[in-house]
CSV table of C-alpha atoms in Angstrom, one decimal:
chain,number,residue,atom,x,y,z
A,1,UNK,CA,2.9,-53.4,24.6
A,2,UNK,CA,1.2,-56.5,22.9
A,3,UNK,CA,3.1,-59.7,21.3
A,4,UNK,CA,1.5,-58.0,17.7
A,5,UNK,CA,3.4,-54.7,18.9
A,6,UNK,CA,6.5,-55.9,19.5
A,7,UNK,CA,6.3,-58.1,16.3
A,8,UNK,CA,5.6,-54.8,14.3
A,9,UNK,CA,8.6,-52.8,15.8
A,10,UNK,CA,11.4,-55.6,15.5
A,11,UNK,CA,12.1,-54.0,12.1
A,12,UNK,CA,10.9,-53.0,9.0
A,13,UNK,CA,13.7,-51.1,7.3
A,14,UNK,CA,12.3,-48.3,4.6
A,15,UNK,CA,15.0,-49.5,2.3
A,16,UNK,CA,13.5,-53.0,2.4
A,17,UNK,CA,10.0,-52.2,2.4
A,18,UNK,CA,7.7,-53.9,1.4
A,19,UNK,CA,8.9,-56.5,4.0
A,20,UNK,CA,7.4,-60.4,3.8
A,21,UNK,CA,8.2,-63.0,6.5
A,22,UNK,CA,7.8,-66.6,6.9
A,23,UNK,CA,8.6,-69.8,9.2
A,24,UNK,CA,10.5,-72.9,7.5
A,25,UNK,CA,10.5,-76.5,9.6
A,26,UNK,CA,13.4,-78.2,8.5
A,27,UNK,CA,12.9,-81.9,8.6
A,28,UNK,CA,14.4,-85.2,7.8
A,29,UNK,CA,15.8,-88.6,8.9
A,30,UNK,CA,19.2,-88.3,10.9
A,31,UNK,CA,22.3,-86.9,9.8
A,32,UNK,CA,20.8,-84.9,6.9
A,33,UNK,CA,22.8,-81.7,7.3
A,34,UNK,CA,19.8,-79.9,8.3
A,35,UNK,CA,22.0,-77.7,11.0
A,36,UNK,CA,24.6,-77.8,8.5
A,37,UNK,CA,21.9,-76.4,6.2
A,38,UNK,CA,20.6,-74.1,8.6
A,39,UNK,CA,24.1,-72.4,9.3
A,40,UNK,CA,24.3,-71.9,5.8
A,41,UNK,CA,21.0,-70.1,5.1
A,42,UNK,CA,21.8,-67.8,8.5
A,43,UNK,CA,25.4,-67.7,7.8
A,44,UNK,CA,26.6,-67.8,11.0
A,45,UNK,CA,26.8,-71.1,13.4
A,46,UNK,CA,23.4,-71.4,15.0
A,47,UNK,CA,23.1,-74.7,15.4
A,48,UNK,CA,25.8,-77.4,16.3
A,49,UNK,CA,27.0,-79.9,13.7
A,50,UNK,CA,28.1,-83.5,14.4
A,51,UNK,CA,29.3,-86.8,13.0
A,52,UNK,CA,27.2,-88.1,15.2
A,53,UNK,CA,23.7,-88.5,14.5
A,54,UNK,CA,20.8,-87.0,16.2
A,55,UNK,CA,22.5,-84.1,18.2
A,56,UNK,CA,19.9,-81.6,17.0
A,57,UNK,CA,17.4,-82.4,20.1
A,58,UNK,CA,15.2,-79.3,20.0
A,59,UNK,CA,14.0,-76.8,17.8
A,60,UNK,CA,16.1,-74.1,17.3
A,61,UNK,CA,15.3,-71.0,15.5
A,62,UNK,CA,17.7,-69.6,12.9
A,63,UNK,CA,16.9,-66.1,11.3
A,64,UNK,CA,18.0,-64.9,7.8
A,65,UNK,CA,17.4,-62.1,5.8
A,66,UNK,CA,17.3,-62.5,2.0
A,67,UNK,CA,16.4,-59.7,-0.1
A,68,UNK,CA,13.3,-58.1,1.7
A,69,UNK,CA,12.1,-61.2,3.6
A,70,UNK,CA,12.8,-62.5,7.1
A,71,UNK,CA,12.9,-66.2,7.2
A,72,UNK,CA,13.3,-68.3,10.3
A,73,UNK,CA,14.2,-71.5,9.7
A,74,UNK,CA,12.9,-74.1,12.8
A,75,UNK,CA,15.8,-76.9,13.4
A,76,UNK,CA,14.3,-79.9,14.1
A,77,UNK,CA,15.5,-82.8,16.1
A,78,UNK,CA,16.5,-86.0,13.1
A,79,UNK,CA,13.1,-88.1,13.1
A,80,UNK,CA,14.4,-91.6,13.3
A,81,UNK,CA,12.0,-94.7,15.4
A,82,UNK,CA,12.2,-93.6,18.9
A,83,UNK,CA,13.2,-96.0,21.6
A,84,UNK,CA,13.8,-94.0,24.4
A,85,UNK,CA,12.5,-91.2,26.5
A,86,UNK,CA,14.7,-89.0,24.9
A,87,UNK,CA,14.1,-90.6,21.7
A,88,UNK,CA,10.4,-89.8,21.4
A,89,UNK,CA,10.4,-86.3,23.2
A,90,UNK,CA,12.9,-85.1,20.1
A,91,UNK,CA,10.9,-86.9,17.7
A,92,UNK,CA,7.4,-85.4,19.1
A,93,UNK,CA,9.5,-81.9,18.9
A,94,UNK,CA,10.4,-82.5,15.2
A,95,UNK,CA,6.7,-83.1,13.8
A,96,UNK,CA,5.3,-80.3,16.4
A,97,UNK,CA,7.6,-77.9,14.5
A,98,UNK,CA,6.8,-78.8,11.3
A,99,UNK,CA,2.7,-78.5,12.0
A,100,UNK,CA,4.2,-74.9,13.3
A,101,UNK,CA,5.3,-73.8,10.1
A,102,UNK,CA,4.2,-71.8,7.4
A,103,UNK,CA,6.2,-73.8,5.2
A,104,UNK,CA,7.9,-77.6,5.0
A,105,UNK,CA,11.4,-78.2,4.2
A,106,UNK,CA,12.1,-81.5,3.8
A,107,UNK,CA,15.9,-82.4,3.1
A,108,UNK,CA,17.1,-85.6,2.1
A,109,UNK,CA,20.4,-87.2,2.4
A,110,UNK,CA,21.3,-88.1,-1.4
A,111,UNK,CA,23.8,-90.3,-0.7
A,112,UNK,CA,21.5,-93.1,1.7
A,113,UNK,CA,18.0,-91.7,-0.7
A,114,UNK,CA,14.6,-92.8,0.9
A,115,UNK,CA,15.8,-96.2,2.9
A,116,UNK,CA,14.5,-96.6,6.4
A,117,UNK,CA,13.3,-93.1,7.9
A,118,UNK,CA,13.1,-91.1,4.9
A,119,UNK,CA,10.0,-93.5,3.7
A,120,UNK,CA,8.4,-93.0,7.3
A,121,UNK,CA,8.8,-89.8,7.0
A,122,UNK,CA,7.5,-89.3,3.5
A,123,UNK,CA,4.5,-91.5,4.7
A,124,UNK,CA,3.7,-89.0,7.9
A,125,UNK,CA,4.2,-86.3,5.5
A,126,UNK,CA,1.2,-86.6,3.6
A,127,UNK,CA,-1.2,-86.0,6.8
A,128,UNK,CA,0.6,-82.6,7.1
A,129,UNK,CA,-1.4,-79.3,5.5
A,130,UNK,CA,1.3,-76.8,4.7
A,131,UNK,CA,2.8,-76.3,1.5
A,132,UNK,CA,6.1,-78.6,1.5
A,133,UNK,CA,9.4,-78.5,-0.5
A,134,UNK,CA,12.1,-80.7,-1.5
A,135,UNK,CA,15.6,-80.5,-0.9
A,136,UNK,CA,18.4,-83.4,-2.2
A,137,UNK,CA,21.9,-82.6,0.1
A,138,UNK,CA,25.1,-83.7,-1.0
A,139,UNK,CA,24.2,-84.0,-4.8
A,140,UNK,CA,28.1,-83.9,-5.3
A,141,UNK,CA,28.2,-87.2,-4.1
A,142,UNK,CA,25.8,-88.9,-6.6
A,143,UNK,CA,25.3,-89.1,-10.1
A,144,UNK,CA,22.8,-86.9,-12.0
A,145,UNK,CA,20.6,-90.0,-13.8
A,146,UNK,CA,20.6,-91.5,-9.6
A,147,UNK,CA,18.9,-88.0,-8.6
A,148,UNK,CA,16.4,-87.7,-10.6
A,149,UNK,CA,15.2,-91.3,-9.7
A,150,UNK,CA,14.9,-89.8,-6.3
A,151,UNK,CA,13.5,-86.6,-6.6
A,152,UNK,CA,10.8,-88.5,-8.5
A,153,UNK,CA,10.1,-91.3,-6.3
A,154,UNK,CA,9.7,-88.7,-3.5
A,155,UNK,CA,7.2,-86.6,-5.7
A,156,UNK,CA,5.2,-89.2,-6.3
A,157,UNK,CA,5.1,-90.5,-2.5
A,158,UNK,CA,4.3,-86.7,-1.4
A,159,UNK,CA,3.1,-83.7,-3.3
A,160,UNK,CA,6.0,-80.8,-3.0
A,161,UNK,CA,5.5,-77.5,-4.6
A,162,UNK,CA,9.1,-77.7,-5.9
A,163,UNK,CA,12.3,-80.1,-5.8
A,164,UNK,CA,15.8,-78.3,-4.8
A,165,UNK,CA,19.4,-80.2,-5.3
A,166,UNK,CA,22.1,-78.5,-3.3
A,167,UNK,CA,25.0,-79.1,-1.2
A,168,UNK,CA,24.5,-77.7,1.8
A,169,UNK,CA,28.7,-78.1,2.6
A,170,UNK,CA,29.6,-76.3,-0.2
A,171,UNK,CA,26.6,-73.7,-0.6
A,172,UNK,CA,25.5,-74.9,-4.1
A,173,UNK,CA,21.9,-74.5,-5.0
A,174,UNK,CA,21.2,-73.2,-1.6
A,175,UNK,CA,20.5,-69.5,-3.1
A,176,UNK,CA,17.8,-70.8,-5.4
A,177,UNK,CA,16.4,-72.3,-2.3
A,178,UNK,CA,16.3,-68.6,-0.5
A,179,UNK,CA,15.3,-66.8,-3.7
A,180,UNK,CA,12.3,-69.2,-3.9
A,181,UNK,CA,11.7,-68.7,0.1
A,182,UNK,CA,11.9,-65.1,-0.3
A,183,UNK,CA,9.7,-65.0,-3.0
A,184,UNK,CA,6.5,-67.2,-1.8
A,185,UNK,CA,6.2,-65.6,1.6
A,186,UNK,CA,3.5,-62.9,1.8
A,187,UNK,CA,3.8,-59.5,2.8
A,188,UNK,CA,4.3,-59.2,6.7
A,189,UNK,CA,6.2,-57.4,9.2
A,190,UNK,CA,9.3,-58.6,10.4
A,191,UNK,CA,9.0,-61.5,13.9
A,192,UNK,CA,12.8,-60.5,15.2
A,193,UNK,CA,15.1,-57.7,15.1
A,194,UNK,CA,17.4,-57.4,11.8
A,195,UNK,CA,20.7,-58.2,14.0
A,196,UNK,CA,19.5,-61.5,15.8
A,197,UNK,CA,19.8,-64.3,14.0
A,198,UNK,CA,19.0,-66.9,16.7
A,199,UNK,CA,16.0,-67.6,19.5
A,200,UNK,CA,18.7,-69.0,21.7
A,201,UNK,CA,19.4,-67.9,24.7
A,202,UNK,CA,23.0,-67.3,24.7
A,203,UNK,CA,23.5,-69.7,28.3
A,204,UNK,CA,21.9,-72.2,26.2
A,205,UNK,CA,23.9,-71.5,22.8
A,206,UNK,CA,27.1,-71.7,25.0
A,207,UNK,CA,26.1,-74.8,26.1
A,208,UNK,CA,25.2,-76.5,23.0
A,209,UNK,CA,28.5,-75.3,21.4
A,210,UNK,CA,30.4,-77.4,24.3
A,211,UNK,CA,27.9,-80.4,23.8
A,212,UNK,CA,29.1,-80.1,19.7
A,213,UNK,CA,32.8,-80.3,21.0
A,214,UNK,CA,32.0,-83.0,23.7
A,215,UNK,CA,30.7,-85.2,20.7
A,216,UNK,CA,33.0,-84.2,17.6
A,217,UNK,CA,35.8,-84.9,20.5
A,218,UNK,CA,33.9,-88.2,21.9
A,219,UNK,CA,32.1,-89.2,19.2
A,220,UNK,CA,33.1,-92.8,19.0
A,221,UNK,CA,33.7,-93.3,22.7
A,222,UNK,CA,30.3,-91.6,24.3
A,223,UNK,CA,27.3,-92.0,24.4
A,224,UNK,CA,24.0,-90.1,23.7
A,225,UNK,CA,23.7,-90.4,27.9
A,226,UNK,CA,24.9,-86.6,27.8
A,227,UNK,CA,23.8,-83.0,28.4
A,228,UNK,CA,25.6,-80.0,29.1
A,229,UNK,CA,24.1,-76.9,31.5
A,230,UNK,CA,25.2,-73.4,31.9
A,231,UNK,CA,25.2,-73.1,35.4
A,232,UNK,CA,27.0,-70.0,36.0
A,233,UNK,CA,27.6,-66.5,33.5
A,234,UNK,CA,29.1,-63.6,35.1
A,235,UNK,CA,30.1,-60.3,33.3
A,236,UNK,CA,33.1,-59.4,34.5
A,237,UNK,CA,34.5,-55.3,35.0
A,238,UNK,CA,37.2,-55.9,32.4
A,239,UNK,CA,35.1,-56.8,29.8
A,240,UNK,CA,35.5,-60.7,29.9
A,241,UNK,CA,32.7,-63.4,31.2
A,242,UNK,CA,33.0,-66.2,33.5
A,243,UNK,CA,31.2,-69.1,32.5
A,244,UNK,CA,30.7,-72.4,34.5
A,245,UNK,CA,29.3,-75.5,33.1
A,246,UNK,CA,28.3,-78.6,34.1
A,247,UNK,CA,28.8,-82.0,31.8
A,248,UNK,CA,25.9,-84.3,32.8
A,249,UNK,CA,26.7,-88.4,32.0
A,250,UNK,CA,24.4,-91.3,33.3
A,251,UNK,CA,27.7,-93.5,34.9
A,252,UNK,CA,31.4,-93.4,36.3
A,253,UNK,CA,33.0,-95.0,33.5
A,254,UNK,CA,31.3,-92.2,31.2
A,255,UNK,CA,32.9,-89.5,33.7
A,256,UNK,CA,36.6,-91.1,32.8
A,257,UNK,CA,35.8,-91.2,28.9
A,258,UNK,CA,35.1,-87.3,29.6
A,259,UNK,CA,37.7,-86.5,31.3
A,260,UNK,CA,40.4,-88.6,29.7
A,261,UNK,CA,44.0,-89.7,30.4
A,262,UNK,CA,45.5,-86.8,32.6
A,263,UNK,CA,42.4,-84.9,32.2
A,264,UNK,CA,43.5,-84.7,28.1
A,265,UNK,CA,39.6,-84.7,26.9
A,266,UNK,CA,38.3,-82.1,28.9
A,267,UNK,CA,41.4,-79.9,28.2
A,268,UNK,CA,40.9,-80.1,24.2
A,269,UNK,CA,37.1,-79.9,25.0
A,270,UNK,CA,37.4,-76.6,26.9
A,271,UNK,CA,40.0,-74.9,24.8
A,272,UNK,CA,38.0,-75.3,21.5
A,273,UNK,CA,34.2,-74.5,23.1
A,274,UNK,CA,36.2,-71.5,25.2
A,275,UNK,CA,37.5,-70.1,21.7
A,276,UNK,CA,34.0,-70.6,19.4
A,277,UNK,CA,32.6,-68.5,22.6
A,278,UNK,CA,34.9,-65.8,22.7
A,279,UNK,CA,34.5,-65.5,18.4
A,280,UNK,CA,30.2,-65.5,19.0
A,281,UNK,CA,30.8,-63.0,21.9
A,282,UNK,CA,33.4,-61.3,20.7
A,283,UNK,CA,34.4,-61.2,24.1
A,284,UNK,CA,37.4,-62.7,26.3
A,285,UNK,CA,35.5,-66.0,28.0
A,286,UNK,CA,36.7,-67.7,31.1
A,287,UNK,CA,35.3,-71.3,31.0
A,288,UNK,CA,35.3,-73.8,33.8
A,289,UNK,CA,34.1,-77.7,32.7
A,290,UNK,CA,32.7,-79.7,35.3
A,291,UNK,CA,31.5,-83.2,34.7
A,292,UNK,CA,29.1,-84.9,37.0
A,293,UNK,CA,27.4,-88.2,37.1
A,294,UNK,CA,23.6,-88.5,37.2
A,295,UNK,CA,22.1,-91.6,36.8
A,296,UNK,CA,19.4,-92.4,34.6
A,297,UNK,CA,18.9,-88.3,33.8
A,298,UNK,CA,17.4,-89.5,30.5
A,299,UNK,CA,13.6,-90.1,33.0
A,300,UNK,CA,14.7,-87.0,34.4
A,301,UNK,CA,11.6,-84.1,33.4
A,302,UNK,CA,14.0,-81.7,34.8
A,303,UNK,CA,16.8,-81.6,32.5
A,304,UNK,CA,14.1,-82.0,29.6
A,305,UNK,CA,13.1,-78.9,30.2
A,306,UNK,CA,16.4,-77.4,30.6
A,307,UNK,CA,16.5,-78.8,26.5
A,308,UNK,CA,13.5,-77.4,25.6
A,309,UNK,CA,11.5,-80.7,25.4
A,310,UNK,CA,8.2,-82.2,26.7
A,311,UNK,CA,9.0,-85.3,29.2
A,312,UNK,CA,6.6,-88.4,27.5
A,313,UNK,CA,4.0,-88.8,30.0
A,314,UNK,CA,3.3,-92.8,28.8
């Protein structure tokens, strides 16, 4: 069966039909609340939120279904001025998912407006064909009069078809931003089955939802120098899974942070990814932490493949 096939028969419900679909690149400086954003529009967790900024590191797909459309939003990694490795692999990742897209979302912190990255960004913007949106988060925490100055400092720096202002938190505005979604797309069969709402893998999933809890643990004690593997998943005869990860850090004193005072951090870390897992699953989940340290694994092209990035050559 051919990719155009299989496209054609991962759903077109007759109750739906006509059926339109349609990729989104969310994109944006740091710390946006574009997974926040993208849990929303999916409802369901898809992606991992943080305090911390740039934990998105790859695109990730999120798939929703809004009236008769199928719309997969792309998660992109924060784009911020890259000084490592790391750094400009997620960056590159962000603008290759945006040239990906059928459509541009670009979401803007209200609160910190169009300082620092938000004016690169605008800037790289304009170089970018597809049709492009605006989206002000966290308009609850700004006044109305302060709002407007930005939506219209940003439409005159970029051309966007249309200017949202929601809360991504507390859901406001964000159906207005799926009816117009739903509405612009064009006719088109249906990319992934009605029931999936991610492209994750779920080793990888079950990895990222440690690395959230690692950081919203850690957050002010570790550093980015951090990765989490699924290295084991067994299905197990009474219905549970066994699953055995591996917590990568760059040194020893990392390894202590990570494991804490009478092994306290990796406890608390555990018991909260074990019970997300065992919700997603809806399963029983046996989870085993292990934390290992591996030097400098940010030059490593290995584990930036395990993330789903392209090591920088240069």
């Amino acid at each position: 069966m051919t990719e155009h096939e299989n496209t054609e028969a991962a759903g077109e419900p007759a109750a739906h039909s006509p059926t339109k679909s349609g990729f989104v690149a969310l994109i944006g400086p740091t710390n946006a609340g574009k997974s926040t954003l993208v849990n929303r529009f999916v409802g369901a967790k898809v992606s991992i939120v943080s305090h911390k900024v740039q934990t998105t590191r790859a695109v990730m797909r999120g798939i929703a279904i809004h009236k008769n459309a199928q719309i997969v939003f792309m998660d992109t990694p924060g784009i911020f001025k890259p000084r490592r490795k790391l750094d400009r692999a997620m960056v590159t990742s962000a603008w290759g998912g945006a040239k990906d897209a059928d459509l541009i979302l670009l979401l803007i912190d209200s609160e910190r407006g169009l300082r620092g990255d938000a004016e690169a960004i605008l800037e790289g913007l304009k170089d970018v064909p597809q049709p492009k949106i605006l989206v002000l988060n966290k308009i609850d925490r700004v006044k109305a009069e302060d709002l407007l100055q930005l939506a219209a400092k940003a439409n005159e720096a970029v051309k966007f078809e249309r200017t949202f202002m929601i809360s991504a938190t507390t859901g406001s505005g964000c159906d207005d931003v799926m009816d117009y979604l739903a509405d612009t797309f064009p006719e088109g069969p249906w990319y992934y089955p009605e029931d999936q709402i991610s492209d994750l893998p779920m080793r990888q999933l079950a990895a990222e939802i440690t690395r959230e809890k690692l950081f919203l643990r850690l957050h002010q004690e570790l550093p980015y120098s951090s990765h989490v593997e699924t290295e084991k998943w067994e299905e197990r005869k009474d219905g549970s899974v066994r699953i055995e990860q591996v917590i990568y850090v760059e040194r020893d004193s990392q390894k202590k942070i990570v494991l804490g005072k009478n092994g306290e951090a990796i406890k608390s870390i555990s018991t909260a990814s074990r019970k997300e897992m065992s919700e997603i699953l809806e399963q029983p989940v046996h989870l085993f932490l292990f934390v290992k340290v591996r030097e400098n694994w940010g030059n490593d092209p290995e584990r930036f493949r395990e993330m789903g990035l392209e090591f920088p050559r240069d």
